[in-house]
PDB file of C-alpha atoms in Angstrom:
ATOM      1  CA  LEU M 168       7.020   1.129  14.276  1.00 33.00           C
ATOM      2  CA  LEU M 169       8.334  -0.787  11.077  1.00 38.00           C
ATOM      3  CA  TYR M 170       8.675  -0.213   7.319  1.00 45.00           C
ATOM      4  CA  LEU M 171       9.647  -1.744   4.804  1.00 47.00           C
ATOM      5  CA  HIS M 172      12.411  -1.234   2.302  1.00 37.00           C
ATOM      6  CA  ARG M 173      11.459  -1.647  -1.454  1.00 36.00           C
ATOM      7  CA  ARG M 174      13.200  -0.658  -4.660  1.00 35.00           C
ATOM      8  CA  THR M 175       9.874   0.305  -6.699  1.00 35.00           C
ATOM      9  CA  MET M 176       6.802   0.810  -5.341  1.00 37.00           C
ATOM     10  CA  ALA M 177       5.076  -0.514  -8.719  1.00 37.00           C
ATOM     11  CA  SER M 178       6.239  -4.256  -7.863  1.00 41.00           C
ATOM     12  CA  THR M 179       5.415  -5.227  -5.114  1.00 44.00           C
ATOM     13  CA  ARG M 180       6.387  -8.626  -4.161  1.00 46.00           C
ATOM     14  CA  ALA M 181       4.582 -11.508  -2.798  1.00 46.00           C
ATOM     15  CA  PRO M 182       7.527 -12.615  -0.521  1.00 44.00           C
ATOM     16  CA  LEU M 183       8.503  -9.203   1.403  1.00 52.00           C
ATOM     17  CA  LEU M 184       4.889  -9.119   1.917  1.00 53.00           C
ATOM     18  CA  ALA M 185       4.457 -12.799   3.053  1.00 50.00           C
ATOM     19  CA  LEU M 186       7.459 -12.119   5.488  1.00 50.00           C
ATOM     20  CA  LEU M 187       5.874  -8.805   6.219  1.00 55.00           C
ATOM     21  CA  ALA M 188       3.141 -10.274   7.898  1.00 52.00           C
ATOM     22  CA  LEU M 189       5.016 -12.872   9.646  1.00 51.00           C
ATOM     23  CA  LEU M 190       7.474 -10.016  11.016  1.00 52.00           C
ATOM     24  CA  CYS M 191       4.464  -7.960  12.631  1.00 53.00           C
ATOM     25  CA  ALA M 192       2.296 -10.999  13.571  1.00 51.00           C
ATOM     26  CA  GLY M 193       4.760 -13.497  14.464  1.00 52.00           C
ATOM     27  CA  SER M 194       2.527 -16.582  15.499  1.00 52.00           C
ATOM     28  CA  ALA M 195      -0.848 -15.059  17.288  1.00 59.00           C
ATOM     29  CA  ARG M 196      -3.882 -14.499  14.622  1.00 68.00           C
ATOM     30  CA  ALA M 197      -3.710 -10.419  13.907  1.00 76.00           C
ATOM     31  CA  GLN M 198      -4.482  -8.051  12.129  1.00 82.00           C
ATOM     32  CA  ILE M 199      -1.955  -6.484   9.830  1.00 84.00           C
ATOM     33  CA  THR M 200      -2.615  -3.164   7.966  1.00 90.00           C
ATOM     34  CA  LEU M 201       0.002  -1.822   5.201  1.00 90.00           C
ATOM     35  CA  CYS M 202       0.101   1.486   3.784  1.00 92.00           C
ATOM     36  CA  ILE M 203       0.782   2.424   0.495  1.00 90.00           C
ATOM     37  CA  SER M 204       1.047   5.650  -1.710  1.00 88.00           C
ATOM     38  CA  GLU M 205       0.376   4.263  -4.883  1.00 86.00           C
ATOM     39  CA  GLY M 206      -2.328   1.768  -6.394  1.00 88.00           C
ATOM     40  CA  ASN M 207      -5.182   0.480  -5.049  1.00 91.00           C
ATOM     41  CA  GLU M 208      -6.146  -0.676  -1.406  1.00 93.00           C
ATOM     42  CA  ASN M 209      -7.915  -3.584  -2.450  1.00 93.00           C
ATOM     43  CA  ASP M 210      -4.912  -5.020  -4.975  1.00 92.00           C
ATOM     44  CA  CYS M 211      -2.823  -4.153  -2.055  1.00 90.00           C
ATOM     45  CA  LYS M 212      -5.334  -6.424   0.147  1.00 90.00           C
ATOM     46  CA  ASN M 213      -5.463  -8.902  -2.365  1.00 89.00           C
ATOM     47  CA  ALA M 214      -1.224  -9.709  -2.580  1.00 87.00           C
ATOM     48  CA  LEU M 215      -1.039  -9.870   1.346  1.00 84.00           C
ATOM     49  CA  GLU M 216      -3.982 -12.555   1.567  1.00 84.00           C
ATOM     50  CA  ASN M 217      -2.888 -14.196  -1.675  1.00 84.00           C
ATOM     51  CA  ALA M 218       1.345 -14.659  -0.144  1.00 78.00           C
ATOM     52  CA  TYR M 219       0.046 -15.435   3.018  1.00 74.00           C
ATOM     53  CA  GLY M 220      -3.014 -17.332   2.780  1.00 70.00           C
ATOM     54  CA  THR M 221      -6.067 -16.587   4.789  1.00 69.00           C
ATOM     55  CA  ASP M 222      -7.759 -20.288   4.985  1.00 69.00           C
ATOM     56  CA  ASP M 223      -6.261 -21.212   8.093  1.00 69.00           C
ATOM     57  CA  GLN M 224      -8.293 -20.218  11.124  1.00 69.00           C
ATOM     58  CA  ASN M 225      -5.365 -18.967  12.059  1.00 66.00           C
ATOM     59  CA  ALA M 226      -4.437 -16.981   9.533  1.00 73.00           C
ATOM     60  CA  ASN M 227      -3.864 -13.206  10.207  1.00 80.00           C
ATOM     61  CA  GLU M 228      -6.346 -10.736   8.458  1.00 86.00           C
ATOM     62  CA  TYR M 229      -4.671  -7.775   6.125  1.00 88.00           C
ATOM     63  CA  ALA M 230      -6.072  -4.197   5.332  1.00 91.00           C
ATOM     64  CA  CYS M 231      -4.466  -1.398   3.580  1.00 94.00           C
ATOM     65  CA  ILE M 232      -4.576   2.371   3.818  1.00 94.00           C
ATOM     66  CA  LYS M 233      -3.727   4.548   1.246  1.00 94.00           C
ATOM     67  CA  ARG M 234      -1.815   8.186   1.713  1.00 92.00           C
ATOM     68  CA  ASP M 235      -1.008  10.893  -0.716  1.00 88.00           C
ATOM     69  CA  SER M 236       2.627  10.704  -0.296  1.00 85.00           C
ATOM     70  CA  ASP M 237       5.818   8.230   1.078  1.00 85.00           C
ATOM     71  CA  ASP M 238       5.892  10.727   3.947  1.00 85.00           C
ATOM     72  CA  LEU M 239       2.264  10.796   5.200  1.00 89.00           C
ATOM     73  CA  CYS M 240       2.140   6.646   5.061  1.00 90.00           C
ATOM     74  CA  LEU M 241       5.891   7.306   7.340  1.00 89.00           C
ATOM     75  CA  GLN M 242       3.539   9.260   9.376  1.00 90.00           C
ATOM     76  CA  ALA M 243       0.801   7.124   9.730  1.00 91.00           C
ATOM     77  CA  VAL M 244       3.255   3.880  10.991  1.00 90.00           C
ATOM     78  CA  GLU M 245       4.587   6.291  13.332  1.00 90.00           C
ATOM     79  CA  GLN M 246       1.023   7.242  14.677  1.00 91.00           C
ATOM     80  CA  GLY M 247      -0.223   3.670  14.700  1.00 89.00           C
ATOM     81  CA  ASP M 248      -2.761   4.129  11.739  1.00 92.00           C
ATOM     82  CA  ALA M 249      -0.576   1.377   9.698  1.00 91.00           C
ATOM     83  CA  HIS M 250       1.660  -1.324  10.912  1.00 88.00           C
ATOM     84  CA  ALA M 251       4.344  -0.700   7.757  1.00 88.00           C
ATOM     85  CA  THR M 252       4.830   1.013   4.733  1.00 89.00           C
ATOM     86  CA  ILE M 253       6.924   0.504   1.517  1.00 83.00           C
ATOM     87  CA  VAL M 254       9.113   2.911   0.668  1.00 82.00           C
ATOM     88  CA  GLY M 255      12.571   3.638  -1.536  1.00 76.00           C
ATOM     89  CA  GLY M 256      16.326   3.131  -0.267  1.00 72.00           C
ATOM     90  CA  ASN M 257      16.174   6.969  -0.536  1.00 71.00           C
ATOM     91  CA  GLN M 258      14.098   7.151   2.377  1.00 78.00           C
ATOM     92  CA  LEU M 259      15.887   5.336   4.705  1.00 77.00           C
ATOM     93  CA  TYR M 260      17.284   8.403   6.713  1.00 73.00           C
ATOM     94  CA  SER M 261      14.075  10.316   6.681  1.00 77.00           C
ATOM     95  CA  ALA M 262      12.172   7.128   8.223  1.00 83.00           C
ATOM     96  CA  ASN M 263      14.690   6.849  10.722  1.00 81.00           C
ATOM     97  CA  ALA M 264      15.803  10.241  11.552  1.00 79.00           C
ATOM     98  CA  LYS M 265      12.081  11.760  11.687  1.00 82.00           C
ATOM     99  CA  TYR M 266       9.567   9.023  12.537  1.00 86.00           C
ATOM    100  CA  ASN M 267      11.879   6.853  14.355  1.00 84.00           C
ATOM    101  CA  LEU M 268      10.992   3.630  12.211  1.00 85.00           C
ATOM    102  CA  ALA M 269      13.308   0.781  11.631  1.00 80.00           C
ATOM    103  CA  ALA M 270      13.530  -1.320   8.399  1.00 80.00           C
ATOM    104  CA  ILE M 271      12.936  -4.915   8.286  1.00 77.00           C
ATOM    105  CA  ALA M 272      13.243  -6.255   4.890  1.00 71.00           C
ATOM    106  CA  ALA M 273      14.926  -4.929   1.537  1.00 66.00           C
ATOM    107  CA  GLU M 274      14.402  -5.650  -2.145  1.00 64.00           C
ATOM    108  CA  SER M 275      16.880  -5.589  -4.710  1.00 61.00           C
ATOM    109  CA  ALA M 276      15.578  -6.005  -8.528  1.00 59.00           C
ATOM    110  CA  SER M 277      19.115  -7.554  -9.758  1.00 59.00           C
ATOM    111  CA  ASP M 278      20.711 -10.686  -8.718  1.00 61.00           C
ATOM    112  CA  ASP M 279      23.884  -9.076 -10.240  1.00 62.00           C
ATOM    113  CA  LEU M 280      24.462  -6.232  -9.122  1.00 58.00           C
ATOM    114  CA  GLY M 281      28.220  -6.977  -7.481  1.00 61.00           C
ATOM    115  CA  ASP M 282      29.678  -4.312  -5.695  1.00 62.00           C
ATOM    116  CA  ALA M 283      27.710  -1.367  -7.443  1.00 58.00           C
ATOM    117  CA  SER M 284      27.869   1.487  -5.542  1.00 63.00           C
ATOM    118  CA  TYR M 285      26.527   4.853  -5.918  1.00 66.00           C
ATOM    119  CA  TRP M 286      28.859   7.976  -5.439  1.00 72.00           C
ATOM    120  CA  GLY M 287      27.558  11.851  -4.480  1.00 76.00           C
ATOM    121  CA  VAL M 288      30.144  14.395  -5.578  1.00 81.00           C
ATOM    122  CA  ALA M 289      29.793  18.314  -4.535  1.00 83.00           C
ATOM    123  CA  LEU M 290      31.867  21.020  -6.956  1.00 85.00           C
ATOM    124  CA  THR M 291      32.792  24.251  -6.728  1.00 85.00           C
ATOM    125  CA  LYS M 292      35.361  26.483  -8.435  1.00 82.00           C
ATOM    126  CA  ARG M 293      38.768  26.677  -7.179  1.00 78.00           C
ATOM    127  CA  SER M 294      38.366  30.084  -6.173  1.00 77.00           C
ATOM    128  CA  MET M 295      35.652  29.393  -4.276  1.00 80.00           C
ATOM    129  CA  CYS M 296      37.987  27.504  -2.136  1.00 76.00           C
ATOM    130  CA  ALA M 297      40.673  30.299  -0.720  1.00 63.00           C
ATOM    131  CA  THR M 298      38.573  33.218  -1.570  1.00 55.00           C
ATOM    132  CA  MET M 299      35.346  34.847  -2.629  1.00 50.00           C
ATOM    133  CA  ASP M 300      37.742  37.517  -4.703  1.00 50.00           C
ATOM    134  CA  GLY M 301      36.387  40.484  -2.859  1.00 49.00           C
ATOM    135  CA  ASN M 302      32.410  39.211  -2.642  1.00 51.00           C
ATOM    136  CA  ALA M 303      32.872  37.206   0.708  1.00 47.00           C
ATOM    137  CA  VAL M 304      29.342  35.831   1.841  1.00 51.00           C
ATOM    138  CA  GLY M 305      30.681  33.924   4.921  1.00 55.00           C
ATOM    139  CA  GLY M 306      34.581  33.018   4.063  1.00 72.00           C
ATOM    140  CA  PRO M 307      35.860  30.380   1.639  1.00 83.00           C
ATOM    141  CA  ILE M 308      34.135  26.966   1.129  1.00 85.00           C
ATOM    142  CA  THR M 309      36.319  24.624   3.389  1.00 84.00           C
ATOM    143  CA  GLY M 310      33.499  21.469   2.251  1.00 85.00           C
ATOM    144  CA  LEU M 311      30.554  19.944   3.332  1.00 86.00           C
ATOM    145  CA  ASP M 312      30.157  22.100   6.129  1.00 89.00           C
ATOM    146  CA  ASP M 313      28.612  25.134   7.823  1.00 90.00           C
ATOM    147  CA  SER M 314      30.947  27.340   5.047  1.00 89.00           C
ATOM    148  CA  LEU M 315      28.506  26.421   2.847  1.00 90.00           C
ATOM    149  CA  ARG M 316      25.845  28.550   4.408  1.00 90.00           C
ATOM    150  CA  GLY M 317      24.455  31.486   2.889  1.00 89.00           C
ATOM    151  CA  LYS M 318      25.758  30.950  -0.412  1.00 88.00           C
ATOM    152  CA  LYS M 319      24.433  29.432  -3.884  1.00 87.00           C
ATOM    153  CA  ALA M 320      23.868  26.390  -4.435  1.00 88.00           C
ATOM    154  CA  CYS M 321      22.630  23.869  -7.564  1.00 89.00           C
ATOM    155  CA  HIS M 322      20.764  20.334  -6.797  1.00 88.00           C
ATOM    156  CA  THR M 323      20.342  17.781  -9.387  1.00 85.00           C
ATOM    157  CA  GLY M 324      16.629  17.863  -8.040  1.00 83.00           C
ATOM    158  CA  TYR M 325      14.388  17.804  -5.432  1.00 84.00           C
ATOM    159  CA  ARG M 326      14.696  14.833  -3.220  1.00 80.00           C
ATOM    160  CA  LYS M 327      17.228  12.885  -5.690  1.00 80.00           C
ATOM    161  CA  THR M 328      19.343  10.851  -4.021  1.00 78.00           C
ATOM    162  CA  SER M 329      22.984  12.387  -4.634  1.00 81.00           C
ATOM    163  CA  GLY M 330      21.415  16.198  -5.059  1.00 86.00           C
ATOM    164  CA  TRP M 331      19.575  16.388  -2.240  1.00 87.00           C
ATOM    165  CA  PHE M 332      19.592  13.306   0.409  1.00 83.00           C
ATOM    166  CA  LEU M 333      23.225  12.678   0.705  1.00 84.00           C
ATOM    167  CA  PRO M 334      24.362  16.320   1.387  1.00 89.00           C
ATOM    168  CA  VAL M 335      20.734  17.415   3.059  1.00 89.00           C
ATOM    169  CA  GLY M 336      21.193  14.306   5.216  1.00 86.00           C
ATOM    170  CA  LYS M 337      24.817  14.997   5.958  1.00 88.00           C
ATOM    171  CA  LEU M 338      24.338  18.885   6.838  1.00 91.00           C
ATOM    172  CA  ALA M 339      21.509  17.519   9.251  1.00 89.00           C
ATOM    173  CA  ASP M 340      23.216  15.123  10.493  1.00 88.00           C
ATOM    174  CA  LYS M 341      26.103  17.602  11.954  1.00 91.00           C
ATOM    175  CA  GLY M 342      23.049  19.808  13.150  1.00 91.00           C
ATOM    176  CA  LEU M 343      23.558  22.650  10.718  1.00 92.00           C
ATOM    177  CA  MET M 344      19.933  22.071   9.202  1.00 91.00           C
ATOM    178  CA  ASP M 345      17.146  22.093  11.851  1.00 89.00           C
ATOM    179  CA  PHE M 346      13.986  21.029  10.043  1.00 87.00           C
ATOM    180  CA  SER M 347      11.720  21.666  13.405  1.00 86.00           C
ATOM    181  CA  LYS M 348      13.016  25.213  13.274  1.00 87.00           C
ATOM    182  CA  TRP M 349      11.049  26.019  10.193  1.00 86.00           C
ATOM    183  CA  VAL M 350       7.822  24.254  10.326  1.00 86.00           C
ATOM    184  CA  GLU M 351       5.690  26.752  10.655  1.00 86.00           C
ATOM    185  CA  GLU M 352       6.927  29.181   7.859  1.00 86.00           C
ATOM    186  CA  ALA M 353       6.740  26.144   5.545  1.00 84.00           C
ATOM    187  CA  ALA M 354       2.663  25.531   6.419  1.00 85.00           C
ATOM    188  CA  ASN M 355       2.579  29.529   6.056  1.00 85.00           C
ATOM    189  CA  HIS M 356       4.767  29.943   3.032  1.00 82.00           C
ATOM    190  CA  GLU M 357       3.303  32.043   0.126  1.00 81.00           C
ATOM    191  CA  PRO M 358       1.689  31.306  -2.433  1.00 83.00           C
ATOM    192  CA  ARG M 359       1.036  27.579  -1.178  1.00 81.00           C
ATOM    193  CA  PRO M 360       2.757  25.472   1.646  1.00 81.00           C
ATOM    194  CA  VAL M 361       5.840  23.730   0.944  1.00 82.00           C
ATOM    195  CA  ARG M 362       8.151  20.966   2.571  1.00 83.00           C
ATOM    196  CA  VAL M 363       9.679  21.230   5.456  1.00 86.00           C
ATOM    197  CA  ASP M 364      12.880  20.051   3.806  1.00 87.00           C
ATOM    198  CA  ALA M 365      12.530  22.566   1.388  1.00 88.00           C
ATOM    199  CA  GLU M 366      12.584  25.541   3.542  1.00 89.00           C
ATOM    200  CA  THR M 367      14.608  24.541   5.719  1.00 91.00           C
ATOM    201  CA  VAL M 368      17.503  23.805   2.576  1.00 91.00           C
ATOM    202  CA  GLU M 369      16.088  27.513   1.192  1.00 90.00           C
ATOM    203  CA  LYS M 370      16.850  28.907   4.878  1.00 90.00           C
ATOM    204  CA  PHE M 371      20.108  27.437   5.016  1.00 92.00           C
ATOM    205  CA  TRP M 372      21.286  29.048   1.601  1.00 87.00           C
ATOM    206  CA  ASP M 373      19.863  32.239   2.484  1.00 72.00           C
ATOM    207  CA  ASP M 374      16.958  32.111  -0.033  1.00 59.00           C
ATOM    208  CA  ASN M 375      18.886  31.427  -2.592  1.00 50.00           C
TER     209      ASN M 375
END
């Protein structure tokens, strides 16, 4: 089970698709199926064929399937409906933790990033670290840990890197957020179903 890590969905690179074909197929003739969440299946198939060729009798065959989201493509790979998919770096944790997939290639849109890095910073009032000022909800905040449970939080946005994936991923990795616990409730959420991670985070913050 493999997935391809990319920077943007809009720029499908032929060299990476060729590498995908090599890694998936090896030397034997095979059909390589790629799952995409944007774009056109025929354009995807043509890109694969142009990248790796179809003239040789041992050339691989290519196919593309389309799903409505990156998550559904990850599921397609996990379930064997596709050999690989192309997702952003912010999906790395989810792809491995939820679907047991591994990265086979990475793409950078720039050659001059140098030592660039990305920091996620969590802020709170100083008073929250020592006392809840008589309005205690689980005690003072001691860090990115269970002391946050039941308190109020403001995220930069749903599934944003620093405002969602970093803190939620860390809390989940510590076992403080259990996605499997809220699958059924997320599916039956009113007035419409929501994603499991959204329901889990809401429950951790006690619906705040």
